[in-house]
XYZ file of C-alpha atoms in Angstrom:
746
model
C -72.720 39.759 -40.140
C -69.181 38.504 -40.066
C -66.367 40.375 -38.470
C -62.690 39.678 -38.730
C -60.283 39.856 -35.845
C -56.631 40.508 -36.558
C -54.363 38.480 -34.268
C -51.012 40.166 -33.728
C -48.035 37.996 -34.581
C -44.860 37.755 -32.513
C -41.676 36.955 -34.343
C -38.908 36.194 -31.866
C -36.205 36.542 -34.470
C -37.504 39.913 -35.873
C -37.309 42.321 -32.934
C -37.951 46.007 -33.622
C -35.321 47.466 -31.287
C -31.659 46.761 -30.579
C -32.503 45.965 -26.962
C -34.992 43.302 -28.021
C -32.516 41.959 -30.580
C -30.069 41.259 -27.750
C -32.495 40.093 -25.058
C -34.649 37.818 -27.214
C -31.859 35.438 -28.385
C -30.340 35.521 -24.903
C -33.587 34.379 -23.284
C -34.327 31.925 -26.100
C -31.027 30.193 -25.436
C -30.725 30.678 -21.667
C -34.128 29.285 -20.633
C -33.880 25.962 -22.541
C -30.242 25.679 -21.559
C -31.156 26.085 -17.911
C -33.869 23.439 -18.228
C -31.506 21.047 -19.997
C -28.826 21.669 -17.368
C -31.217 20.807 -14.559
C -32.374 17.679 -16.404
C -28.784 16.595 -17.054
C -27.906 17.216 -13.429
C -30.802 15.059 -12.246
C -29.797 12.339 -14.716
C -26.212 12.574 -13.470
C -27.427 12.311 -9.884
C -29.364 9.164 -10.822
C -26.307 7.668 -12.534
C -24.194 8.604 -9.538
C -26.561 6.779 -7.229
C -26.433 3.700 -9.456
C -22.658 3.905 -9.351
C -22.820 4.112 -5.555
C -24.983 0.974 -5.533
C -22.209 -0.829 -7.421
C -19.567 0.552 -5.057
C -21.616 -0.702 -2.142
C -21.776 -4.140 -3.736
C -18.013 -4.063 -4.312
C -17.362 -3.090 -0.694
C -19.794 -5.739 0.551
C -18.145 -8.423 -1.602
C -14.682 -7.414 -0.382
C -15.794 -7.546 3.254
C -17.592 -10.848 2.633
C -14.411 -12.270 1.110
C -12.445 -11.168 4.190
C -14.933 -12.935 6.489
C -14.776 -16.049 4.288
C -10.980 -16.022 4.467
C -11.103 -15.827 8.260
C -13.570 -18.744 8.413
C -11.425 -20.763 5.997
C -8.394 -19.940 8.121
C -10.170 -21.240 11.220
C -11.084 -24.455 9.364
C -7.492 -24.833 8.237
C -6.189 -24.349 11.783
C -8.629 -26.996 13.046
C -7.465 -29.378 10.288
C -3.858 -28.652 11.209
C -4.660 -29.231 14.887
C -6.291 -32.555 14.062
C -3.346 -33.637 11.918
C -0.603 -32.417 14.219
C -1.925 -33.445 17.652
C -2.352 -36.864 19.197
C -5.996 -36.807 18.180
C -5.568 -40.027 16.235
C -4.938 -41.856 19.504
C -8.548 -41.084 20.538
C -7.400 -40.211 24.066
C -9.753 -37.553 25.594
C -7.124 -36.554 28.093
C -4.554 -35.908 25.395
C -7.181 -34.000 23.384
C -7.956 -31.751 26.358
C -4.249 -31.100 26.880
C -3.611 -30.257 23.194
C -6.806 -28.214 22.977
C -5.937 -26.191 26.084
C -2.552 -25.383 24.554
C -4.224 -24.248 21.323
C -6.788 -22.124 23.205
C -3.977 -20.232 24.928
C -2.799 -19.155 21.467
C -6.189 -18.561 19.826
C -7.782 -15.904 22.064
C -10.886 -15.698 19.873
C -11.705 -19.406 20.475
C -13.717 -20.128 23.631
C -13.834 -23.927 23.711
C -12.838 -27.002 21.708
C -15.101 -30.041 21.700
C -14.465 -33.599 20.460
C -17.576 -35.651 19.568
C -18.354 -38.980 17.972
C -20.310 -39.378 14.725
C -23.643 -39.126 16.609
C -22.773 -35.784 18.198
C -22.000 -37.208 21.652
C -19.345 -35.222 23.504
C -16.141 -37.199 24.148
C -13.895 -34.452 25.512
C -13.923 -30.678 25.882
C -11.470 -27.948 26.784
C -12.307 -26.341 29.073
C -14.588 -29.009 30.549
C -17.937 -27.170 30.806
C -21.545 -28.041 30.020
C -22.282 -28.188 26.299
C -25.423 -26.657 24.761
C -27.315 -28.678 22.180
C -26.413 -26.420 19.243
C -22.745 -27.440 18.761
C -23.560 -31.118 19.363
C -26.254 -31.062 16.673
C -23.805 -29.253 14.361
C -21.192 -31.953 15.041
C -23.670 -34.727 14.206
C -24.587 -33.020 10.920
C -20.881 -32.505 10.047
C -20.199 -36.192 10.712
C -23.163 -37.198 8.548
C -22.255 -34.970 5.589
C -18.466 -35.167 6.101
C -18.255 -31.422 5.471
C -17.122 -28.524 7.619
C -20.176 -26.624 8.874
C -20.745 -23.199 10.419
C -23.498 -22.701 12.995
C -25.995 -19.921 13.496
C -25.692 -17.556 16.479
C -26.606 -19.276 19.769
C -26.157 -18.896 23.527
C -23.272 -20.848 25.044
C -23.367 -22.654 28.378
C -22.417 -19.469 30.248
C -25.024 -17.380 28.401
C -22.650 -15.668 25.931
C -23.617 -15.468 22.278
C -21.223 -17.453 20.090
C -20.919 -19.373 16.809
C -19.302 -22.725 16.137
C -17.332 -24.370 13.341
C -17.439 -28.164 13.109
C -14.720 -30.061 11.191
C -15.023 -33.870 10.625
C -11.831 -35.942 11.174
C -10.875 -39.618 11.356
C -9.003 -41.485 14.050
C -8.205 -45.201 13.776
C -10.898 -45.487 11.149
C -13.606 -43.971 13.348
C -15.393 -40.730 12.528
C -14.898 -37.872 14.918
C -15.757 -34.186 14.843
C -13.869 -31.225 16.311
C -16.084 -28.275 17.181
C -14.567 -24.843 17.860
C -16.808 -22.421 19.728
C -15.811 -18.887 18.680
C -16.350 -15.492 20.195
C -18.194 -13.203 17.793
C -16.378 -10.049 18.933
C -13.499 -10.761 16.514
C -16.035 -10.516 13.667
C -17.077 -7.081 15.009
C -13.447 -6.017 14.837
C -13.034 -7.418 11.318
C -16.080 -5.470 10.077
C -14.898 -2.299 11.815
C -11.527 -2.590 10.037
C -13.244 -2.719 6.632
C -16.195 -0.376 7.170
C -15.998 3.053 8.775
C -19.055 5.164 9.748
C -21.403 6.354 8.354
C -21.219 2.979 6.573
C -22.937 0.225 8.552
C -22.083 -3.429 7.972
C -23.612 -6.491 9.548
C -23.115 -10.248 9.400
C -26.339 -12.311 9.436
C -26.589 -16.038 10.153
C -28.796 -18.594 8.416
C -31.697 -17.507 10.628
C -31.152 -13.896 9.436
C -30.108 -12.817 12.925
C -27.291 -10.330 13.438
C -24.004 -12.045 14.387
C -21.687 -9.035 14.192
C -21.709 -5.315 13.273
C -19.105 -2.637 12.830
C -21.096 -0.292 15.135
C -23.288 -1.023 18.192
C -22.715 -4.759 17.777
C -23.590 -5.699 21.372
C -26.817 -3.690 21.293
C -28.264 -5.327 18.180
C -26.684 -8.802 18.226
C -29.277 -11.520 17.660
C -31.903 -9.204 16.112
C -33.433 -9.594 12.660
C -33.592 -6.655 10.215
C -36.828 -4.851 9.256
C -39.372 -6.584 6.998
C -38.505 -4.871 3.654
C -34.966 -6.162 3.947
C -35.994 -9.443 5.589
C -38.177 -10.333 2.616
C -35.293 -9.808 0.213
C -32.828 -11.727 2.387
C -35.034 -14.815 2.286
C -34.097 -15.096 -1.374
C -30.646 -16.535 -2.128
C -27.878 -14.622 -3.882
C -27.168 -10.906 -3.844
C -29.744 -8.159 -3.517
C -30.425 -4.553 -2.661
C -33.285 -2.675 -1.041
C -34.140 0.680 0.512
C -34.866 -0.119 4.172
C -34.299 1.195 7.701
C -31.288 0.104 9.747
C -31.541 -1.244 13.290
C -31.166 2.350 14.481
C -34.226 3.333 12.426
C -32.303 5.435 9.880
C -33.304 5.180 6.238
C -30.528 3.569 4.198
C -29.632 1.925 0.904
C -28.820 -1.693 1.782
C -27.039 -4.388 -0.241
C -26.299 -7.930 0.799
C -24.078 -10.731 -0.513
C -23.504 -14.320 0.622
C -20.380 -15.276 2.568
C -18.690 -18.027 0.564
C -18.460 -21.373 2.316
C -21.043 -20.446 4.967
C -24.837 -19.985 5.155
C -24.253 -16.415 6.336
C -24.959 -13.092 4.574
C -22.995 -9.842 4.675
C -25.224 -6.729 4.615
C -23.890 -3.229 3.900
C -25.967 -0.073 4.532
C -25.262 3.540 3.565
C -27.520 6.238 5.099
C -29.860 7.783 2.538
C -29.408 11.216 4.069
C -25.640 11.060 3.562
C -26.246 10.041 -0.054
C -28.927 12.622 -0.942
C -27.541 15.622 0.953
C -24.751 16.310 -1.597
C -27.257 15.966 -4.460
C -29.669 18.450 -2.871
C -26.883 20.879 -2.112
C -25.546 20.705 -5.657
C -29.018 21.159 -7.144
C -29.575 24.220 -4.949
C -26.169 25.562 -5.952
C -26.996 25.062 -9.646
C -30.294 26.912 -9.203
C -28.661 29.817 -7.379
C -25.834 30.089 -9.889
C -28.271 29.883 -12.796
C -30.391 32.666 -11.300
C -27.361 34.866 -10.717
C -26.024 34.161 -14.190
C -29.399 34.976 -15.782
C -29.719 38.227 -13.835
C -26.166 39.238 -14.693
C -26.719 38.326 -18.348
C -29.871 40.447 -18.645
C -28.199 43.406 -16.922
C -25.167 43.079 -19.181
C -27.381 42.821 -22.257
C -29.225 46.049 -21.345
C -25.977 47.922 -20.732
C -24.517 46.636 -23.990
C -27.583 47.655 -25.956
C -27.391 51.222 -24.634
C -23.716 51.485 -25.565
C -24.264 50.067 -29.040
C -27.165 52.454 -29.749
C -25.000 55.446 -28.890
C -22.156 54.164 -31.082
C -24.469 53.483 -34.000
C -25.904 57.013 -33.789
C -22.359 58.386 -34.222
C -21.710 56.092 -37.180
C -25.020 57.164 -38.705
C -24.086 60.797 -38.368
C -20.764 60.146 -40.113
C -22.560 58.289 -42.915
C -24.871 61.242 -43.449
C -21.816 63.532 -43.662
C -20.222 61.251 -46.268
C -23.396 61.278 -48.361
C -23.490 65.049 -48.372
C -19.801 65.271 -49.355
C -18.623 66.892 -46.232
C -15.121 66.171 -45.063
C -15.354 64.193 -41.845
C -13.031 62.620 -39.410
C -13.436 58.942 -38.580
C -15.854 58.720 -35.690
C -14.675 57.721 -32.258
C -17.430 55.488 -30.955
C -15.633 53.620 -28.210
C -16.510 50.345 -29.932
C -13.483 48.581 -31.330
C -15.399 46.733 -34.069
C -16.617 50.054 -35.509
C -13.471 52.113 -34.966
C -11.001 49.538 -36.375
C -12.988 47.695 -39.003
C -10.227 48.264 -41.550
C -7.564 46.457 -39.579
C -9.761 43.609 -38.319
C -8.723 41.095 -40.992
C -5.009 41.788 -40.555
C -5.399 41.413 -36.840
C -7.274 38.176 -37.368
C -4.463 36.822 -39.548
C -1.912 37.700 -36.904
C -4.019 36.025 -34.258
C -4.383 32.873 -36.365
C -0.652 32.661 -36.900
C 0.057 33.180 -33.227
C -2.514 30.502 -32.502
C -0.676 28.011 -34.723
C 2.617 28.746 -32.984
C 0.998 28.345 -29.603
C -0.593 25.101 -30.731
C 2.803 23.670 -31.718
C 4.254 24.777 -28.397
C 1.368 23.206 -26.514
C 1.794 19.925 -28.414
C 5.508 19.895 -27.630
C 4.909 20.625 -23.957
C 2.178 17.974 -23.829
C 4.534 15.388 -25.338
C 7.276 16.272 -22.852
C 4.799 16.209 -19.977
C 3.561 12.773 -21.070
C 7.124 11.433 -21.150
C 7.762 12.865 -17.679
C 4.498 11.362 -16.390
C 5.309 7.942 -17.880
C 8.767 8.023 -16.318
C 7.297 9.124 -12.983
C 4.735 6.307 -13.156
C 7.441 3.734 -13.851
C 9.613 5.144 -11.054
C 6.619 4.975 -8.711
C 5.923 1.329 -9.648
C 9.600 0.440 -9.129
C 9.525 2.243 -5.771
C 6.433 0.336 -4.630
C 8.031 -2.971 -5.633
C 11.223 -2.012 -3.772
C 9.187 -0.907 -0.725
C 7.412 -4.279 -0.639
C 10.739 -6.106 -0.915
C 12.499 -4.023 1.733
C 9.659 -4.316 4.256
C 9.597 -8.094 3.852
C 13.331 -8.522 4.498
C 13.418 -7.539 8.217
C 10.178 -9.413 8.952
C 11.768 -12.767 8.024
C 14.568 -12.776 10.667
C 12.113 -11.427 13.238
C 9.803 -14.396 12.623
C 12.709 -16.814 12.853
C 13.880 -15.186 16.086
C 10.361 -15.322 17.564
C 10.324 -19.050 16.821
C 13.577 -19.408 18.768
C 12.040 -17.602 21.734
C 9.194 -20.114 21.833
C 11.404 -23.207 21.932
C 13.538 -24.546 24.770
C 16.767 -23.003 23.514
C 20.094 -22.296 25.258
C 20.634 -18.782 26.670
C 23.070 -17.851 23.886
C 20.461 -18.609 21.242
C 17.813 -16.641 23.141
C 20.154 -13.665 23.460
C 20.953 -13.851 19.756
C 17.232 -13.964 18.952
C 16.628 -10.850 21.036
C 19.518 -9.100 19.278
C 18.046 -10.050 15.892
C 14.648 -8.610 16.843
C 16.286 -5.438 18.162
C 18.357 -4.849 15.008
C 15.577 -5.646 12.574
C 12.954 -3.538 14.361
C 15.473 -0.688 14.333
C 15.829 -1.191 10.578
C 12.046 -1.141 10.174
C 11.962 2.078 12.196
C 14.543 3.600 9.824
C 12.440 2.676 6.792
C 9.351 4.214 8.353
C 11.310 7.317 9.385
C 12.478 7.743 5.776
C 8.905 7.483 4.524
C 7.665 9.947 7.156
C 10.454 12.399 6.308
C 9.526 12.275 2.619
C 5.866 12.793 3.499
C 6.649 15.777 5.720
C 8.961 17.316 3.137
C 6.523 16.954 0.234
C 3.720 18.475 2.358
C 5.940 21.247 3.731
C 5.328 20.054 7.327
C 8.919 19.452 8.411
C 10.113 21.556 11.378
C 13.736 22.647 11.718
C 15.238 23.428 15.137
C 17.723 26.098 14.115
C 20.505 26.950 16.551
C 24.195 27.890 16.402
C 26.521 24.879 16.828
C 29.822 23.390 15.719
C 29.237 21.551 12.448
C 31.790 18.937 13.498
C 29.320 17.735 16.142
C 26.616 16.975 13.522
C 29.148 15.228 11.289
C 30.380 13.144 14.241
C 26.825 12.137 15.072
C 26.098 11.141 11.453
C 29.322 9.091 11.287
C 28.473 7.406 14.603
C 25.065 6.317 13.304
C 26.488 4.977 10.038
C 29.613 3.346 11.501
C 28.084 -0.115 12.248
C 26.829 -0.378 8.668
C 30.222 0.694 7.287
C 32.075 -1.839 9.441
C 29.647 -4.653 8.655
C 30.301 -4.117 4.937
C 34.068 -4.247 5.485
C 34.651 -0.723 4.166
C 37.431 1.655 5.155
C 36.023 5.020 6.218
C 38.418 7.993 6.275
C 37.266 11.262 7.855
C 39.234 14.470 7.341
C 38.348 17.677 9.204
C 39.921 20.992 10.204
C 41.299 21.257 13.766
C 39.152 24.220 14.789
C 35.368 24.533 15.280
C 33.021 25.098 12.348
C 30.162 27.322 13.546
C 26.902 27.187 11.609
C 23.255 28.003 12.232
C 20.923 25.099 11.457
C 19.263 21.915 12.694
C 22.022 19.707 14.106
C 19.946 16.499 13.984
C 18.897 17.070 10.355
C 22.459 17.797 9.228
C 23.548 14.592 11.007
C 20.800 12.834 9.054
C 22.260 14.266 5.807
C 25.697 12.846 6.691
C 24.229 9.464 7.683
C 22.182 9.193 4.469
C 25.219 10.001 2.292
C 27.339 7.389 4.104
C 24.499 4.861 3.916
C 24.270 5.501 0.155
C 28.022 5.027 -0.264
C 27.906 1.704 1.638
C 25.022 0.412 -0.502
C 26.698 1.093 -3.812
C 30.280 0.145 -2.946
C 31.381 -3.526 -3.116
C 32.656 -5.044 0.123
C 36.063 -3.861 1.293
C 35.725 -0.519 -0.474
C 36.962 2.946 0.450
C 34.754 5.807 1.645
C 36.178 9.262 2.294
C 34.373 12.028 4.152
C 35.884 15.517 3.988
C 34.824 18.716 5.709
C 36.354 21.946 4.419
C 35.691 25.684 4.364
C 35.565 27.112 0.856
C 34.846 30.832 0.534
C 31.703 31.462 2.605
C 30.529 27.850 2.622
C 31.219 24.711 4.604
C 31.494 21.787 2.203
C 30.782 18.195 3.252
C 31.881 15.711 0.581
C 31.485 11.925 0.584
C 33.592 10.037 -1.951
C 33.481 6.289 -2.649
C 35.099 3.865 -5.086
C 31.806 2.071 -5.745
C 29.934 1.254 -8.930
C 29.496 4.893 -9.948
C 26.606 6.516 -11.826
C 25.893 6.494 -15.549
C 25.801 9.997 -17.125
C 22.135 9.694 -18.093
C 21.208 8.932 -14.468
C 22.926 11.903 -12.774
C 19.893 14.185 -12.973
C 17.562 11.512 -11.538
C 19.655 10.566 -8.483
C 17.781 12.918 -6.139
C 14.285 11.981 -7.365
C 11.733 10.572 -4.924
C 10.863 7.480 -6.989
C 14.109 7.045 -8.903
C 17.134 4.847 -8.224
C 20.120 5.421 -10.469
C 21.559 1.930 -9.939
C 21.180 -1.239 -7.962
C 22.859 -1.670 -4.595
C 25.781 -4.063 -4.295
C 26.255 -4.556 -0.581
C 23.983 -5.973 2.077
C 20.323 -6.877 2.405
C 19.176 -3.739 4.193
C 19.375 -1.391 1.234
C 16.533 0.952 2.204
C 13.947 2.461 -0.081
C 16.102 4.584 -2.372
C 14.665 7.845 -1.025
C 17.544 8.869 1.220
C 19.110 11.162 -1.389
C 15.784 12.915 -1.956
C 15.684 13.601 1.791
C 19.286 14.886 1.673
C 18.462 17.342 -1.111
C 15.334 18.643 0.631
C 16.998 19.031 4.042
C 20.014 20.823 2.542
C 17.839 23.279 0.601
C 15.605 23.947 3.615
C 18.717 25.117 5.488
C 19.935 27.391 2.707
C 22.336 24.861 1.237
C 22.630 22.680 -1.852
C 23.785 19.187 -2.840
C 25.460 17.976 -6.038
C 26.832 14.669 -7.329
C 29.582 13.869 -9.815
C 30.750 10.566 -11.252
C 33.046 9.617 -14.101
C 30.744 6.744 -15.010
C 30.057 3.115 -14.153
C 32.706 1.490 -11.957
C 34.471 4.779 -11.154
C 32.784 5.750 -7.895
C 30.903 8.938 -7.096
C 31.290 12.148 -5.072
C 28.394 13.816 -3.233
C 28.983 17.390 -2.088
C 26.792 19.347 0.363
C 27.296 23.108 0.665
C 25.963 24.993 3.683
C 26.318 28.734 4.263
C 29.040 29.900 6.656
C 30.279 26.476 7.874
C 33.530 24.582 8.529
C 34.845 20.885 9.072
C 33.871 17.788 11.263
C 34.674 14.888 13.666
C 34.741 11.072 13.421
C 33.228 8.652 15.958
C 34.134 4.967 15.588
C 31.980 2.002 16.602
C 33.472 -1.559 16.605
C 31.848 -4.146 14.385
C 29.995 -7.172 15.788
C 31.021 -10.746 15.068
C 28.991 -13.323 13.202
C 27.608 -16.576 14.699
C 28.708 -20.029 13.555
C 26.702 -23.130 12.731
C 26.563 -26.353 14.808
C 26.549 -29.989 13.538
C 23.555 -32.373 13.333
C 22.160 -35.347 11.387
C 21.192 -34.112 7.901
C 23.517 -31.578 6.254
C 21.804 -28.270 5.372
C 22.988 -24.842 4.234
C 21.310 -21.455 4.787
C 22.562 -18.705 2.439
C 21.400 -15.081 2.668
C 23.224 -11.738 2.741
C 20.900 -10.744 5.632
C 23.011 -11.996 8.540
C 20.161 -11.819 11.075
C 17.794 -13.832 8.872
C 20.499 -16.411 8.106
C 21.592 -16.969 11.707
C 18.059 -17.040 13.125
C 16.826 -19.620 10.593
C 19.978 -21.675 11.142
C 19.244 -21.802 14.902
C 15.654 -22.899 14.213
C 16.822 -25.740 11.941
C 19.554 -26.798 14.366
C 16.886 -27.080 17.057
C 15.145 -29.573 14.729
C 18.273 -31.768 14.696
C 19.884 -30.689 11.415
C 23.546 -29.881 10.853
C 23.400 -26.363 9.450
C 26.162 -24.343 7.789
C 25.715 -20.692 6.815
C 27.106 -18.359 4.138
C 26.411 -14.692 3.460
C 27.226 -14.313 -0.265
C 27.169 -16.409 -3.428
C 30.905 -17.166 -3.751
C 31.198 -18.223 -0.094
C 28.134 -20.442 -0.567
C 29.703 -22.291 -3.506
C 33.021 -22.757 -1.667
C 31.221 -24.109 1.419
C 28.879 -26.360 -0.591
C 31.837 -28.010 -2.350
C 33.031 -29.173 1.090
C 29.710 -29.929 2.828
C 27.763 -31.324 -0.169
C 24.466 -30.550 1.596
C 21.209 -32.449 1.202
C 19.238 -29.176 1.085
C 19.982 -25.454 0.638
C 17.777 -22.520 1.704
C 18.951 -19.800 -0.677
C 18.306 -16.066 -1.116
C 18.345 -14.665 -4.683
C 19.810 -11.147 -4.528
C 23.313 -11.373 -2.946
C 26.736 -9.772 -3.470
C 29.517 -11.447 -5.446
C 27.172 -14.087 -6.955
C 23.373 -14.306 -7.054
C 21.194 -17.160 -5.837
C 20.542 -18.094 -9.466
C 24.308 -18.511 -10.039
C 24.645 -20.701 -6.937
C 21.697 -22.928 -7.929
C 23.024 -23.448 -11.463
C 26.501 -24.253 -10.073
C 25.086 -26.810 -7.604
C 23.153 -28.587 -10.370
C 26.384 -28.957 -12.366
C 28.168 -30.791 -9.514
C 28.176 -34.623 -9.365
C 26.459 -34.509 -5.957
C 24.141 -31.576 -6.782
C 21.436 -33.367 -8.766
C 19.782 -34.693 -5.573
C 20.211 -31.506 -3.498
C 16.879 -29.886 -2.589
C 17.136 -26.114 -3.228
C 14.583 -23.658 -1.804
C 14.431 -20.004 -2.885
C 13.447 -17.662 0.001
C 13.095 -14.162 -1.436
C 11.068 -10.939 -1.358
C 10.434 -11.179 -5.132
C 7.233 -13.095 -5.841
C 5.896 -12.247 -9.295
C 5.216 -14.960 -11.844
C 8.309 -14.128 -13.884
C 10.413 -14.496 -10.704
C 9.033 -18.014 -10.128
C 9.718 -18.959 -13.742
C 13.266 -17.712 -13.430
C 13.992 -19.706 -10.239
C 12.516 -22.853 -11.790
C 14.735 -22.431 -14.849
C 17.801 -21.983 -12.589
C 17.146 -25.340 -10.871
C 15.259 -24.419 -7.687
C 12.808 -26.996 -6.300
C 10.610 -24.502 -4.377
C 9.992 -20.733 -4.270
C 8.918 -19.132 -0.964
C 8.118 -15.419 -0.539
C 9.381 -13.461 2.480
C 8.305 -13.286 5.228
C 8.154 -17.094 5.593
C 6.909 -18.982 8.659
C 9.743 -21.174 10.062
C 7.347 -24.132 10.276
C 6.697 -23.878 6.529
C 10.429 -24.222 5.831
C 10.762 -27.050 8.399
C 7.899 -29.048 6.881
C 9.150 -28.494 3.334
C 12.708 -29.595 4.174
C 11.541 -32.570 6.246
C 9.325 -33.865 3.448
C 11.987 -33.298 0.768
C 14.806 -35.007 2.729
C 12.555 -37.954 3.622
C 11.436 -38.323 0.005
C 15.013 -38.315 -1.278
C 15.996 -40.859 1.393
C 13.194 -43.210 0.271
C 14.182 -42.785 -3.376
C 17.825 -43.550 -2.598
C 16.823 -46.682 -0.651
């Protein structure tokens, strides 16, 4: 006997009640969506980890490149030592003397060793017992005629070191110079590149730890754990999940160090990598649970409300069927109460949406233009910052060179003055940057107190006076006879005055006029600075006080600053309840900056005498040094005079051409950006003179992009050096050029 069983069917999309009609689609969408979200999150976490692997490789390669550069630099210094010392005379005593001098400079070098081609020690500085490792390295370097880097080994006094062997020749015989290096400088190099929790280590050809950024002394000479050791035995790059020396689980990558048999390993703790992923996954789960619970509760509440509203609508429908006069039901549901006006409302919304869309597109276009301008201003600012930071470094380097040589007391005093002035200029640049940083972050503190405004103005004038005098300007200060009481930060208001005067000096040609007035107008004290400089174009007025904007190029002096002084002026004035404005009739008609402070009056002038400029001394070969940076010019001139040259100096383009017509120099060291005439103009003028075809012209400048080099070459320069330049580089370049031209003439 057969019996039939009826299986009840469940249709998700045909619920019998309003509550089920709301809950069923909600759950049907929410559950798969939650599962997909978790899956996508896990996939994203996997992709993020792969991206971290690549970042680790990038960091390891960058650190490896830094180590390779240091090793190459050591090789180059050994080559330079071999070429520049009396090594070619094969005198051990002279080698020890030269090596001892070099070791006093190179603190990270322990010893220097001279061997023959068989690895036999000929001389050493200091004279101590030699272990076999550097001698064997020297023999191999002599055999292969290549620079070699050793593995980690114990030196004669028991310290762990590495060596670099460089083959050289003297009187036709093969010799090898071996430098025994402390490994602590490699620890410092790794620590500069890699900060905890990142762990970086340098491994030698025996896969033993040479240096680490953390706990280097504790683990130096040890080999890593086997999972990583197996991978390291293969050449090239690699990655593995392995424990660090400390026993912590980590993701490890390694790359070779170019030019050496060493490897650079980089480890990132697994816990630090996975903890954010676990936390985010837990957060997603919690949020999903809360959202699901809230959704179900909201769905139940909504279903109850809709059922009540529909019962009212149903009752009204029954009344309409029976012909009874009824009032429109008030259900509390907008869709049911206002069904008649829904389409009109929709049309209005659509139209408003179109208007808003056009407005958004317009605002987006304007915002993009502002962002592009800000990006360009930022790029220009970074280029200017690079240029301005290089300028003071050059005279400092020249002055340091003077301090090392046996120079007369006047030259030493001048060198110290150069270092003092240029470090003060560097401090001003850094102070400007720090002020901008504090202002933009709202961290600047004002020391408000009642004081006579004339005191702040006098202080600002005193600070700016040397710069004004050096540029040959006439500064006129007008002030009321009585005190001008204000409440504010005296030092910051003095900074406002100094920045305005500094700006006027920069953009006024030499010998210009600057006027500073202090007056009381209504309930304000007004400080105005007027100049007869190059003025401001109308389209640049609004951008003058921007952080990354410069309305025009400076005309006077090398120490032009970063172009952020006016932004600091505006911020400091507004922080003290004041304001700043600028007016100009256009290019070539000067400008007027006006600062208004509440309840203030006029100021005082403090004068500082200007310093004189040094003169050149005669010598054998005639040279000229031309730069609008007086310190850089005079310091380099002293260095070249110490080498036996007759050096003349000029501080602008026109003076350089007038002096060159008299001196007819064999070589000119020439800056590019100068007042009155640029370095390009001077170079082209020299090449047009009958004597100028054989003059060697060197550009020394802070501008070093490819287009700058092409431009100097087209103007007739023979060489292009980027500030800061080592004095020895200029000396060697000039010596070779003058000797070459002398041979050609002979």
